[in-house]
mmCIF file of C-alpha atoms and ligand atoms in Angstrom:
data_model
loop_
_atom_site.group_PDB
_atom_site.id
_atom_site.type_symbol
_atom_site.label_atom_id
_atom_site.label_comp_id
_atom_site.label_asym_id
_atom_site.label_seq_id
_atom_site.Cartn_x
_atom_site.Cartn_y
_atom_site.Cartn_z
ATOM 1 C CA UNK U 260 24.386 -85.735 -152.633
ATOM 2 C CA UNK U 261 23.504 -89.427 -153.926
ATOM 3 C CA UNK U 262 21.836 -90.114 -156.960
ATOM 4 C CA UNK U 263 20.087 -93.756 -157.163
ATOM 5 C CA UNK U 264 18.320 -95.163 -159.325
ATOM 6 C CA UNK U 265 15.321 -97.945 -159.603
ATOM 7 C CA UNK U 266 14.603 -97.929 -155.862
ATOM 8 C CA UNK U 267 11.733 -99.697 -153.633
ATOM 9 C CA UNK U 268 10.175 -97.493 -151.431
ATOM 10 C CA UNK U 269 9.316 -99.444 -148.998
ATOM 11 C CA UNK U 270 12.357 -97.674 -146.499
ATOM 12 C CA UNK U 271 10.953 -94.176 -147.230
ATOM 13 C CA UNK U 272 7.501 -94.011 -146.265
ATOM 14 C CA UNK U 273 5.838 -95.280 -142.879
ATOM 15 C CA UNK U 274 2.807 -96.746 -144.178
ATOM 16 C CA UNK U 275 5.496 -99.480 -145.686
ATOM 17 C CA UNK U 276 4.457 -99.145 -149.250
ATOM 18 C CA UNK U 277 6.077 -100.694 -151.789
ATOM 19 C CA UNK U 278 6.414 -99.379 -155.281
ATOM 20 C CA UNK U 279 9.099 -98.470 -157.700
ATOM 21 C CA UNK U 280 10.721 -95.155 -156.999
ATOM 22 C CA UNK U 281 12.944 -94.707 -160.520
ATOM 23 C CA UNK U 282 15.233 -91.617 -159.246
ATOM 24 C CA UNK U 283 15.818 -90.449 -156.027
ATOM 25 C CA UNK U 284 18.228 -87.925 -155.117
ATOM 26 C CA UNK U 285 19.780 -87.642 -151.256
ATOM 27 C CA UNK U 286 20.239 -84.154 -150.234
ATOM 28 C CA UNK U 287 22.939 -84.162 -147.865
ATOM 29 C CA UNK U 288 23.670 -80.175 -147.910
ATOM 30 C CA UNK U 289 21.046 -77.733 -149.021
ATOM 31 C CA UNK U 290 23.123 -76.235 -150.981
ATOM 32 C CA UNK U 291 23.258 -78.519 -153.464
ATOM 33 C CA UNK U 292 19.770 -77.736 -154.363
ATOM 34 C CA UNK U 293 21.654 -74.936 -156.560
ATOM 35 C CA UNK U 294 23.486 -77.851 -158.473
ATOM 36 C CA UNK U 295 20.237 -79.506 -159.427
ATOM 37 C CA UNK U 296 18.102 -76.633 -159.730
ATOM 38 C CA UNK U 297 17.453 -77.348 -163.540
ATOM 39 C CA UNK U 298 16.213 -81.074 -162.434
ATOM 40 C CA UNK U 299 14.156 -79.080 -159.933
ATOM 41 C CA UNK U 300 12.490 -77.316 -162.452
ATOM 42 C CA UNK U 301 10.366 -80.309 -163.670
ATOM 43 C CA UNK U 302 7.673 -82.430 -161.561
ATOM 44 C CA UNK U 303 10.165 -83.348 -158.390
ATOM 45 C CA UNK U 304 8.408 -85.402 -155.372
ATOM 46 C CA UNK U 305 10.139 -84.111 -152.106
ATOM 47 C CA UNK U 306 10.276 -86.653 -149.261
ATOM 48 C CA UNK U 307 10.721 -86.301 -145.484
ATOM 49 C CA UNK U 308 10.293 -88.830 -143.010
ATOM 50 C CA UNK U 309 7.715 -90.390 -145.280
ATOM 51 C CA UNK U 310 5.259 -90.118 -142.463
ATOM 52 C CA UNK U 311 2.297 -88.455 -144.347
ATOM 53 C CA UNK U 312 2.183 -90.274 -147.782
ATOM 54 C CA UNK U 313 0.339 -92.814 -149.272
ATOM 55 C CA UNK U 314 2.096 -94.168 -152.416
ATOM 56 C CA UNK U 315 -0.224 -95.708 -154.767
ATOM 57 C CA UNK U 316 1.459 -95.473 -157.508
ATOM 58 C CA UNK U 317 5.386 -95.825 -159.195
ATOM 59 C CA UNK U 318 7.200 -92.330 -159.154
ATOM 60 C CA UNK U 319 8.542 -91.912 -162.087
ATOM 61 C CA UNK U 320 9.114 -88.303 -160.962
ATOM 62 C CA UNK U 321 12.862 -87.727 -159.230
ATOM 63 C CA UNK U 322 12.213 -88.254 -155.500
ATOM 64 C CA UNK U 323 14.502 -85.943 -153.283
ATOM 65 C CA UNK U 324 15.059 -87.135 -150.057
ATOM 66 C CA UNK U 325 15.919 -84.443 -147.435
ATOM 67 C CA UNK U 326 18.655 -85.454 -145.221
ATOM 68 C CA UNK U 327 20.103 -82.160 -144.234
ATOM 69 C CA UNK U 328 21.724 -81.960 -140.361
ATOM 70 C CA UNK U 329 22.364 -79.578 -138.012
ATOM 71 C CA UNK U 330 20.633 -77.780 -135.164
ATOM 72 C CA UNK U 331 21.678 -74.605 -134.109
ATOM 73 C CA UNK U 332 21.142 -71.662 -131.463
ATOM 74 C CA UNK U 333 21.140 -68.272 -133.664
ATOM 75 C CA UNK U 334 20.328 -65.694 -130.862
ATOM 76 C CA UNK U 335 19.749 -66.125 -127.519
ATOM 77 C CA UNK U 336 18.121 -63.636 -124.386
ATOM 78 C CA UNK U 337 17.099 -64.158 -121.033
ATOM 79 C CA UNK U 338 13.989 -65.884 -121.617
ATOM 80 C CA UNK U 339 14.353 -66.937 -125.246
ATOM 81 C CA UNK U 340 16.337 -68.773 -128.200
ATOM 82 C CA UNK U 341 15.909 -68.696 -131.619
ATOM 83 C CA UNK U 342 17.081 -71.914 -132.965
ATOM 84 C CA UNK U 343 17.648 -73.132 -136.920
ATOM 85 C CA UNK U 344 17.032 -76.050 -137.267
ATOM 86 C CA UNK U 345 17.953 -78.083 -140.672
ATOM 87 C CA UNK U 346 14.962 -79.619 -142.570
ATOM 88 C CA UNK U 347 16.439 -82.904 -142.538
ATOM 89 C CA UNK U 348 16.589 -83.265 -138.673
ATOM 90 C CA UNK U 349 14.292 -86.004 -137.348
ATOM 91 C CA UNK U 350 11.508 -84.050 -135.362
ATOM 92 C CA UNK U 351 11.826 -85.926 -132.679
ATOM 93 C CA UNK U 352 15.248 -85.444 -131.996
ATOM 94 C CA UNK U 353 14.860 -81.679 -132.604
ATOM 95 C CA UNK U 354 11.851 -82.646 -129.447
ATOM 96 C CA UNK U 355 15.176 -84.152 -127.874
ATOM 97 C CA UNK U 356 17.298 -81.742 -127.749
ATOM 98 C CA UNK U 357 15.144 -79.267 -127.250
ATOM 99 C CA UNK U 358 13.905 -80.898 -123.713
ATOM 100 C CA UNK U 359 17.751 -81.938 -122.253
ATOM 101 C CA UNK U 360 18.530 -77.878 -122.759
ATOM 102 C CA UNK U 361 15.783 -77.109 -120.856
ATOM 103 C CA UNK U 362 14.154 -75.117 -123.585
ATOM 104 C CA UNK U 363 10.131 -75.188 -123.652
ATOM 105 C CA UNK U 364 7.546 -74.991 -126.597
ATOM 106 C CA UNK U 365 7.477 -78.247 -128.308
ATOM 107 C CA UNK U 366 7.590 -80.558 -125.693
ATOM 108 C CA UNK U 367 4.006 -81.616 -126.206
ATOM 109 C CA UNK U 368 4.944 -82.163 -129.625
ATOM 110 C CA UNK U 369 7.325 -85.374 -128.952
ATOM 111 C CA UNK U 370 7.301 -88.346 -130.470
ATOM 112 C CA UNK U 371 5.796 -87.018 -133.678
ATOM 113 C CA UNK U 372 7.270 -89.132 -136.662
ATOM 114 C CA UNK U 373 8.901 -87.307 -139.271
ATOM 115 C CA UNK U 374 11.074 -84.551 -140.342
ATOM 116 C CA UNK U 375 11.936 -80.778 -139.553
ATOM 117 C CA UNK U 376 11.157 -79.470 -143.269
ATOM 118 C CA UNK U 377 7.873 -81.149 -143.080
ATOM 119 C CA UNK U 378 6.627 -80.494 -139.849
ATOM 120 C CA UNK U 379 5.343 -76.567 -140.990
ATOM 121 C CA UNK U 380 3.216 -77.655 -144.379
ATOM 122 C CA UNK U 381 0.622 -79.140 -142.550
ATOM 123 C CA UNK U 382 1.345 -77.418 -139.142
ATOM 124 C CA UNK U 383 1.657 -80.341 -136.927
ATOM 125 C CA UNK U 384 0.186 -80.373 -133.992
ATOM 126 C CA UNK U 385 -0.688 -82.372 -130.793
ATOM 127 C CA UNK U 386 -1.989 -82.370 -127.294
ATOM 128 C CA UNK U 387 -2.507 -78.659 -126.979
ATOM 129 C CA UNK U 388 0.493 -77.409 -129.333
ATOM 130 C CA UNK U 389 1.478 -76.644 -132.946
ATOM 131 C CA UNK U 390 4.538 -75.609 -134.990
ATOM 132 C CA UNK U 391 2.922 -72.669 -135.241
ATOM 133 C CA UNK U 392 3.399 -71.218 -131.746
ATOM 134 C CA UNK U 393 6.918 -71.689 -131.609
ATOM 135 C CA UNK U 394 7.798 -71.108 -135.155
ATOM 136 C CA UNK U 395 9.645 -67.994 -135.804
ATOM 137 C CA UNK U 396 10.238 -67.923 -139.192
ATOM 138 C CA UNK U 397 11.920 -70.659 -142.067
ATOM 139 C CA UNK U 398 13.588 -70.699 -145.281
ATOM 140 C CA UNK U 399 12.076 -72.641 -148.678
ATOM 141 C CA UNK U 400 13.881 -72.469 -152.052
ATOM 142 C CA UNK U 401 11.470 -71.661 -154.980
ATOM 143 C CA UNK U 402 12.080 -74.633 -157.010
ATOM 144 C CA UNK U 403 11.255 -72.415 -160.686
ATOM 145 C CA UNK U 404 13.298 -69.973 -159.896
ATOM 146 C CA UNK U 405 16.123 -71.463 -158.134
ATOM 147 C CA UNK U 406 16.586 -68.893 -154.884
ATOM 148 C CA UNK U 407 15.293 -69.246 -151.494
ATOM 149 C CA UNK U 408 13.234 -67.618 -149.630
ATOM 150 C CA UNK U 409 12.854 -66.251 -145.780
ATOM 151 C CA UNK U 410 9.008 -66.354 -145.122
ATOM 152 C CA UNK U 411 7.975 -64.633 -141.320
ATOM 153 C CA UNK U 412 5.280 -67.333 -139.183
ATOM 154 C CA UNK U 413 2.324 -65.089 -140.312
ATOM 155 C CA UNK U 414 2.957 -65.269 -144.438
ATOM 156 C CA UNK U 415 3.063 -68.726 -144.128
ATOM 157 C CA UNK U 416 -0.989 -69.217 -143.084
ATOM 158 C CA UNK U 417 -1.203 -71.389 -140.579
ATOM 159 C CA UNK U 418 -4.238 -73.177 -139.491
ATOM 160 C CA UNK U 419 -5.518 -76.208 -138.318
ATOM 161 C CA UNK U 420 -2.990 -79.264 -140.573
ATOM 162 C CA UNK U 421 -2.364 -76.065 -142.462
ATOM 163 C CA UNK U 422 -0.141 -73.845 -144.758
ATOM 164 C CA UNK U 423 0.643 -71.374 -147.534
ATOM 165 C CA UNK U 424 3.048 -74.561 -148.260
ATOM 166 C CA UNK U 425 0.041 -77.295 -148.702
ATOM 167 C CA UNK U 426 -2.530 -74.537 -150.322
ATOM 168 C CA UNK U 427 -1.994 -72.219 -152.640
ATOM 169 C CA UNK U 428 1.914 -72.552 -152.666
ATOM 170 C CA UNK U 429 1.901 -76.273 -153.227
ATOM 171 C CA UNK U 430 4.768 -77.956 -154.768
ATOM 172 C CA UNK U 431 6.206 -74.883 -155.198
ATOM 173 C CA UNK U 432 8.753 -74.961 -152.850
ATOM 174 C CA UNK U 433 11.181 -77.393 -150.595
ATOM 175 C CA UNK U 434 11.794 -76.274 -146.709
ATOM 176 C CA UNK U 435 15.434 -75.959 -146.076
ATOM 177 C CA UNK U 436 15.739 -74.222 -142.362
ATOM 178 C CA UNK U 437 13.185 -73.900 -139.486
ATOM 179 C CA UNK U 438 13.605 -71.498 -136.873
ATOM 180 C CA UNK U 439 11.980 -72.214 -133.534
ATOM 181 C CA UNK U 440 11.345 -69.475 -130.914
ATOM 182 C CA UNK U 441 12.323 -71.529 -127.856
ATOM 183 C CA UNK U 442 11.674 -70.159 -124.249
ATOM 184 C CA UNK U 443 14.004 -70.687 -121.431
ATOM 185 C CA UNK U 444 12.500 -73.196 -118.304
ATOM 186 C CA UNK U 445 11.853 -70.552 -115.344
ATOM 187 C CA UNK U 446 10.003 -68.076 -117.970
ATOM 188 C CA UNK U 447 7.969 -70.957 -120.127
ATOM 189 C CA UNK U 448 4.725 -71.801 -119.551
ATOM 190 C CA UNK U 449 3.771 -75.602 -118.954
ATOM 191 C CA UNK U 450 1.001 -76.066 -121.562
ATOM 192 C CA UNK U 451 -0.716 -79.292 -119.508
ATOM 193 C CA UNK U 452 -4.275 -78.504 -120.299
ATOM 194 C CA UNK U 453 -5.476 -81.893 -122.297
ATOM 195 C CA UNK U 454 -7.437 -84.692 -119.780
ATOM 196 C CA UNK U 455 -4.812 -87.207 -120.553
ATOM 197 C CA UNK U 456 -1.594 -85.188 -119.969
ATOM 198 C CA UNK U 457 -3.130 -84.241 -116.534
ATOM 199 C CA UNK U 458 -3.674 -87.957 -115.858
ATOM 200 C CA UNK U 459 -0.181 -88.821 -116.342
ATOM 201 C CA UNK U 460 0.699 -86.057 -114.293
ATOM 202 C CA UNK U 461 -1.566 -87.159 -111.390
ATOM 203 C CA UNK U 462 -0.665 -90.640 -111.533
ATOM 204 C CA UNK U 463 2.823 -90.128 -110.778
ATOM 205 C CA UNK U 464 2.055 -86.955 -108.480
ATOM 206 C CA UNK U 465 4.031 -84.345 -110.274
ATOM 207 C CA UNK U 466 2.391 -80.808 -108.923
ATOM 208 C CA UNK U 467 4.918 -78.532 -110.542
ATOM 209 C CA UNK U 468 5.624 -80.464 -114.117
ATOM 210 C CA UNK U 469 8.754 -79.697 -116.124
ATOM 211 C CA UNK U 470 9.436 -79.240 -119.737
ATOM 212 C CA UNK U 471 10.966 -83.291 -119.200
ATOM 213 C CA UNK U 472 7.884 -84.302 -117.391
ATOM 214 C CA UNK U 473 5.523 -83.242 -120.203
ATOM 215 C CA UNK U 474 7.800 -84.597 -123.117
ATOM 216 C CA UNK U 475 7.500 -87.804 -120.967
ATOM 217 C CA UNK U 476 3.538 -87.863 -120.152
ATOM 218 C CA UNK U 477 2.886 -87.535 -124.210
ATOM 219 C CA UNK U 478 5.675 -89.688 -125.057
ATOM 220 C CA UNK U 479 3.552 -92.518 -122.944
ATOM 221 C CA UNK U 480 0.208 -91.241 -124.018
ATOM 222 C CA UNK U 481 1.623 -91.876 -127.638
ATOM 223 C CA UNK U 482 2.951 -94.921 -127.192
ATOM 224 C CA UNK U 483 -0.248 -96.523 -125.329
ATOM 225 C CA UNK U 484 -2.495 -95.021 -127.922
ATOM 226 C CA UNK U 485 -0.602 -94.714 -131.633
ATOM 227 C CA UNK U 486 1.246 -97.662 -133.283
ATOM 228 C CA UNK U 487 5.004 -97.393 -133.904
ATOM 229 C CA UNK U 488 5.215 -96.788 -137.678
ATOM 230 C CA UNK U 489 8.556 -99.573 -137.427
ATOM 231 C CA UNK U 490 6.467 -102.077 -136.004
ATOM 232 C CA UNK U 491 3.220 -101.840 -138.121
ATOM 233 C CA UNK U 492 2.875 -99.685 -141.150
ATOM 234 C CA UNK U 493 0.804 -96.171 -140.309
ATOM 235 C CA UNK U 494 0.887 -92.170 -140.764
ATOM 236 C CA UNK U 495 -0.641 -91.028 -137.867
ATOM 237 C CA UNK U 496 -4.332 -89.681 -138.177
ATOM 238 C CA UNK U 497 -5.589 -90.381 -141.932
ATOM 239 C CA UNK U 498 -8.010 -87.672 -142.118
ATOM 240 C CA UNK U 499 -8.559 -84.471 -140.659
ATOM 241 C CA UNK U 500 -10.725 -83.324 -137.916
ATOM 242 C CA UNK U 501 -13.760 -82.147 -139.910
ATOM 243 C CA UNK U 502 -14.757 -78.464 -139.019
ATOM 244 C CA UNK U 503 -18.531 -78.211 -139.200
ATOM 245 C CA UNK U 504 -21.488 -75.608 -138.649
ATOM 246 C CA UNK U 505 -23.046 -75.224 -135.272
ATOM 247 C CA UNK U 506 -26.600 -76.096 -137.379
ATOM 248 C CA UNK U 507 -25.564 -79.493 -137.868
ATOM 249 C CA UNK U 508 -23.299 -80.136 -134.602
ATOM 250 C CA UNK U 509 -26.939 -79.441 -133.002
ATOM 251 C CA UNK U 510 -28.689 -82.134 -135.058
ATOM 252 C CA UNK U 511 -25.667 -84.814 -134.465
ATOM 253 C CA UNK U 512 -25.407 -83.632 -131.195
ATOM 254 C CA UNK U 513 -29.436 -84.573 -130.550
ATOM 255 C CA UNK U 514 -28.590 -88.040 -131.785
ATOM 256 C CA UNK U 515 -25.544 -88.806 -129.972
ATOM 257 C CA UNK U 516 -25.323 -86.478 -126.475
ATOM 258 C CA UNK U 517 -21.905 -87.850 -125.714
ATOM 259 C CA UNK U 518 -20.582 -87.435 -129.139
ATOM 260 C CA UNK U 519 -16.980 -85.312 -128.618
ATOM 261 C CA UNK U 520 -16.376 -82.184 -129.862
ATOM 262 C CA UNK U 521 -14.408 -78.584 -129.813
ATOM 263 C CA UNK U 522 -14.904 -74.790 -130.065
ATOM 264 C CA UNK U 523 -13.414 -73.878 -133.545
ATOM 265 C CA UNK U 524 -14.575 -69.909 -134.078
ATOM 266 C CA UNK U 525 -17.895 -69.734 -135.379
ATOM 267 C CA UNK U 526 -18.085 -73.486 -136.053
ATOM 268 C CA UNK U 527 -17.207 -77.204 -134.166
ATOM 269 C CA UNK U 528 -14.691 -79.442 -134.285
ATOM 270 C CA UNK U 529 -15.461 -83.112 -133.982
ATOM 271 C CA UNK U 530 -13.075 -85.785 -133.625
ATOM 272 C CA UNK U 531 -12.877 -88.199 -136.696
ATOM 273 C CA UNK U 532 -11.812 -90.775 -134.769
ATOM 274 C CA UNK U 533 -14.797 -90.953 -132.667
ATOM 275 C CA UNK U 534 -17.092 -90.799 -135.989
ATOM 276 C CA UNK U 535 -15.366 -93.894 -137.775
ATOM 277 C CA UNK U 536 -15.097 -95.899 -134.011
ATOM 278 C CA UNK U 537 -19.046 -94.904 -134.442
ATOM 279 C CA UNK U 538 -19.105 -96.722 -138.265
ATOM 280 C CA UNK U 539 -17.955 -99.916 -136.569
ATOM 281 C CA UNK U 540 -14.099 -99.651 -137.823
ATOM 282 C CA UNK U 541 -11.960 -99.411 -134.743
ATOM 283 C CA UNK U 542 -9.606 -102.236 -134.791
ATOM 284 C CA UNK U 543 -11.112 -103.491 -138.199
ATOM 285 C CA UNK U 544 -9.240 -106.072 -140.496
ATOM 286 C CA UNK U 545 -9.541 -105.921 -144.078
ATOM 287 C CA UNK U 546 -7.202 -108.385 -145.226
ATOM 288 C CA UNK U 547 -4.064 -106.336 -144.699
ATOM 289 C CA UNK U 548 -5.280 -103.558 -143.299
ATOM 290 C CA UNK U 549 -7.805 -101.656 -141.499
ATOM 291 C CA UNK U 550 -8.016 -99.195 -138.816
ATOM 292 C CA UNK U 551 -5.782 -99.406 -135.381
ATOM 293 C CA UNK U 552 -7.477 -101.162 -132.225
ATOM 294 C CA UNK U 553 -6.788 -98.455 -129.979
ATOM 295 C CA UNK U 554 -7.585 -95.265 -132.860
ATOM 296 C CA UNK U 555 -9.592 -95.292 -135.335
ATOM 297 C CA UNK U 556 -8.510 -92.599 -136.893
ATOM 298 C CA UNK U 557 -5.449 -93.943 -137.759
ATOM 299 C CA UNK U 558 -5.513 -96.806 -140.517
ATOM 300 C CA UNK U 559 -2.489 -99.199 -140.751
ATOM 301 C CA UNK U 560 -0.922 -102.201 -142.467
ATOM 302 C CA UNK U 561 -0.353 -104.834 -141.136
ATOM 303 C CA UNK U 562 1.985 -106.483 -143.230
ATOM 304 C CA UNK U 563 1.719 -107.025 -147.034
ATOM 305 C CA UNK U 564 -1.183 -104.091 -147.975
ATOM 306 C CA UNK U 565 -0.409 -101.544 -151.147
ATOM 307 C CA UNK U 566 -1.511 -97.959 -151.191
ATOM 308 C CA UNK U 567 -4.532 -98.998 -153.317
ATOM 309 C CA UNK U 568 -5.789 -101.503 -150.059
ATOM 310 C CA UNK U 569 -5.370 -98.820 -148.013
ATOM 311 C CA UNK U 570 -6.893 -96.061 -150.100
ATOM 312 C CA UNK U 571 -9.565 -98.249 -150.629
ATOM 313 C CA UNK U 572 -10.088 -98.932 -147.068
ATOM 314 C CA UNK U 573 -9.885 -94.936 -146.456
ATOM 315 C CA UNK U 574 -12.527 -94.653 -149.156
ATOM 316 C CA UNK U 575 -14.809 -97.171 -147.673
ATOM 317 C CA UNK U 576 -14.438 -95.254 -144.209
ATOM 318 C CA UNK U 577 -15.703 -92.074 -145.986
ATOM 319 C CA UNK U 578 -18.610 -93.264 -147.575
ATOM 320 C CA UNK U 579 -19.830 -95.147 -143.825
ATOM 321 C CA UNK U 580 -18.877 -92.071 -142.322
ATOM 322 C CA UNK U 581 -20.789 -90.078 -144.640
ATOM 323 C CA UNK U 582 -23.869 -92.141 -144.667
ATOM 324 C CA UNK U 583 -24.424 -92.199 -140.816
ATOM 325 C CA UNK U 584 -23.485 -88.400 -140.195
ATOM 326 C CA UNK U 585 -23.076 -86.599 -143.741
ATOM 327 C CA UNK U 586 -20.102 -85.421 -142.746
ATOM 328 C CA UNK U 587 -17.171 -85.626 -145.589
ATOM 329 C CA UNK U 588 -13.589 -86.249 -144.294
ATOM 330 C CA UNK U 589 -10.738 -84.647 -145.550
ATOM 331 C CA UNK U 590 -7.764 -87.040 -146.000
ATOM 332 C CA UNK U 591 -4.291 -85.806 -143.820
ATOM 333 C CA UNK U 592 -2.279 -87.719 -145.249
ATOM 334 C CA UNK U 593 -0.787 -86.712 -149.311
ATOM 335 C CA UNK U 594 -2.124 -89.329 -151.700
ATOM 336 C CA UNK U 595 0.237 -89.436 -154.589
HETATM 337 N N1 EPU M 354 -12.093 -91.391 -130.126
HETATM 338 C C1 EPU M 354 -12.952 -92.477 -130.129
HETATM 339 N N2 EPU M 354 -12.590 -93.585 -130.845
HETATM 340 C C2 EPU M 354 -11.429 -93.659 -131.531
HETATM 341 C C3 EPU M 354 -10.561 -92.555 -131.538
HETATM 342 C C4 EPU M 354 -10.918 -91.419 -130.816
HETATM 343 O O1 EPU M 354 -14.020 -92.447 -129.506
HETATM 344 O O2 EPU M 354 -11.183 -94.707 -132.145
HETATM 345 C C5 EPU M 354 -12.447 -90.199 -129.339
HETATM 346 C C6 EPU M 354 -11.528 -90.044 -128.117
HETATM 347 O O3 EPU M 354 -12.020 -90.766 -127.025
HETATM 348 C C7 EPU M 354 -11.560 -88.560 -127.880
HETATM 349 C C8 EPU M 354 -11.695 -87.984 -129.286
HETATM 350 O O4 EPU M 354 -12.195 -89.036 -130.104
HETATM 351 O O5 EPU M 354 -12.704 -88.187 -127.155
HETATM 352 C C9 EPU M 354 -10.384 -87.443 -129.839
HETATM 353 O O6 EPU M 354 -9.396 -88.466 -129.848
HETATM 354 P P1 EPU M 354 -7.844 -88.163 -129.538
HETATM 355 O O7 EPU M 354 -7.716 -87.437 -128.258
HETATM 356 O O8 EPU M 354 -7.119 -89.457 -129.707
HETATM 357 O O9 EPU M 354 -7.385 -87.122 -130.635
HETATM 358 P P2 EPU M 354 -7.696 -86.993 -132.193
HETATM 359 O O10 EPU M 354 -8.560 -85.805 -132.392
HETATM 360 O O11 EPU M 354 -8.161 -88.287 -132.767
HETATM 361 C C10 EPU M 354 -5.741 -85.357 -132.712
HETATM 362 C C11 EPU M 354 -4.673 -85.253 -133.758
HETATM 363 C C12 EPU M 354 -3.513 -86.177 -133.407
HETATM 364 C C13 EPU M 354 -2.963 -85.764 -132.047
HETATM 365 C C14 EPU M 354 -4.102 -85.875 -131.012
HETATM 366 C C15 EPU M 354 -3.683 -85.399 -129.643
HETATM 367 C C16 EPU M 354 -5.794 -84.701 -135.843
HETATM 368 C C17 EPU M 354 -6.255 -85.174 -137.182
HETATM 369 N N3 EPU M 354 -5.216 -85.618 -135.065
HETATM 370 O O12 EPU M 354 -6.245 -86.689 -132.778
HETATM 371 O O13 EPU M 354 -2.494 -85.961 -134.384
HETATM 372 O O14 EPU M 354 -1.880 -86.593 -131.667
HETATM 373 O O15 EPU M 354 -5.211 -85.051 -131.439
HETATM 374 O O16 EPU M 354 -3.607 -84.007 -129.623
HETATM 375 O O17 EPU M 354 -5.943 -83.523 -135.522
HETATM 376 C C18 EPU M 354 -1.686 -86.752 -136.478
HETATM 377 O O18 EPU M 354 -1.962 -85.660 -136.940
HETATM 378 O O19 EPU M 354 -1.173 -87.674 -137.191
HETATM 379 C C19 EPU M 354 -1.991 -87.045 -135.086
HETATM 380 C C20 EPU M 354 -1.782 -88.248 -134.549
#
């Protein structure tokens, strides 16, 4: 554990946002969460990878900073392995692993930036896949009352960018241990069913795909399509993909016959992205940032922009996206 004090944050999150972080504590062994449980008592701000924050504001709160290791096989059958996995542990490297052992379910989730801990708050998800379907269960320790907790996949409430952990538990607790139901290549199932996976796949005339092949075809998909948080500032998608009544799909639908869009239960899915590229924002400069040229959905900076430029770009982007379709979008990303 290292405690540190007066810190910029500009390492710790991926938009690049600088602002005074006054304690931060790195949590090398989560056990030492018992040594600091009375500090955890009082307003603590847990951080990840960083990659879903927007910091518009000096913490004066202590920061924790989860840098726990270790990935490890628990049980193992024929077709399966259940595998712990630390929260600290960059995702992708858990994605790593996971593909040079031959083990299948989160392939299609590569290249996600981030951390372990945080991957099951909002249930990430990508190209077909989330946590969800792999996750077996994971540990959390209750940060009133100083224990932790096993919690089973279905009492955590998953959903679309979902959780227990984001709704009506949030705050309440810090992930410590994920464990992944993994299958074993010969008895997983290839999960290749989104357009541009397939197109990948054709390209390079693979018939019979691995687990490799499909941790490649996103891995490229990503790169060609999302920036790299290292080389400009970003947190993936910025809002969510707003879930709306078949009514109103109907009426936007008459308007715009090409307009994207998903079976989601009773209701659609439409693809943000698509609505703000509508607004006139893809690729969009507003002094320091904007929206990416190749995504709309995902707004960057591009060098020097504070959380308040880029909350106020997000803003903007709500209220055009609101006036042309009157649909509201839900931020992704944590605003703090
Ligand atoms: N589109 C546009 N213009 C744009 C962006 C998108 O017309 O500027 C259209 C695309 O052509 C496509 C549709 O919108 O028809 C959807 O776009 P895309 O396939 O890129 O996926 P998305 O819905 O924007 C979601 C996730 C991503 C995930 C991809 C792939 C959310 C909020 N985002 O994006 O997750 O990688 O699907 O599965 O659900 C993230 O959460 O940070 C993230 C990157």
């Amino acid at each position: 554990m290292i405690i540190e004090n007066q810190l910029s944050s500009k390492p710790y999150n991926s938009f690049s946002a600088d602002v005074d972080l006054q304690t931060v504590i790195t949590l090398n062994q989560k056990e030492e969460l018992f040594l600091i449980s009375d500090i955890l008592k009082n307003d603590v701000k847990v951080i990840g990878g960083g990659s879903n924050i927007l910091l518009t504001r000096d913490i004066n709160e202590t920061v924790l900073l989860i840098d726990t290791k270790g990935i490890e096989v628990i049980k193992e059958s024929d077709a399966y392995v259940l595998v712990s996995i630390a929260a600290g542990e960059v995702w992708h490297d858990v994605v790593v692993w996971a593909v040079e052992n031959n083990f299948g379910g989160i392939e299609n989730l590569s290249l996600i930036p981030g951390k372990t801990g945080a991957a099951p708050i909002q249930n990430i998800g990508a190209y077909g896949v989330e946590i969800k379907d792999v996750l077996h269960s994971l540990k959390a320790f209750h940060k009133q009352e100083g224990v932790e907790y096993i919690f089973q996949n279905k009492e955590c409430a998953f959903g679309y960018r979902d959780s227990h952990f984001k709704g009506q538990w949030k705050g309440q607790f810090i992930i410590t241990e994920v464990v992944l139901k993994l299958t074993k290549e010969g008895h997983h199932k290839i999960n290749s069913s989104y357009g541009a996976i397939q197109s990948v796949l054709e390209r390079k005339a693979i018939d019979q795909p691995s687990i490799k092949d499909i941790s490649d075809a996103v891995i490229e998909i990503r790169q060609s399509k999302l920036p790299d948080p290292k080389v400009i500032g970003n947190a993936g998608s910025f809002f969510k993909n707003p879930i709306i009544e078949k009514e109103q799909f109907e009426k936007i639908l008459d308007q715009h016959p090409h307009m994207p869009s998903y079976p989601a239960g009773e209701k659609v899915k439409l693809a943000a992205g698509w609505l703000i590229d509508q607004c006139g924002w893809k690729g969009k400069r507003v002094g320091d940032t904007g929206t990416h040229k190749h995504q709309a959905l995902v707004i960057v900076n591009h060098g020097n922009a504070t959380g308040d430029d880029i909350l106020s770009v997000s803003k903007q982007i709500q209220l055009d996206v609101k006036s042309k379709f009157d649909i509201d979008l839900q931020p992704e990303v944590n605003i703090w």
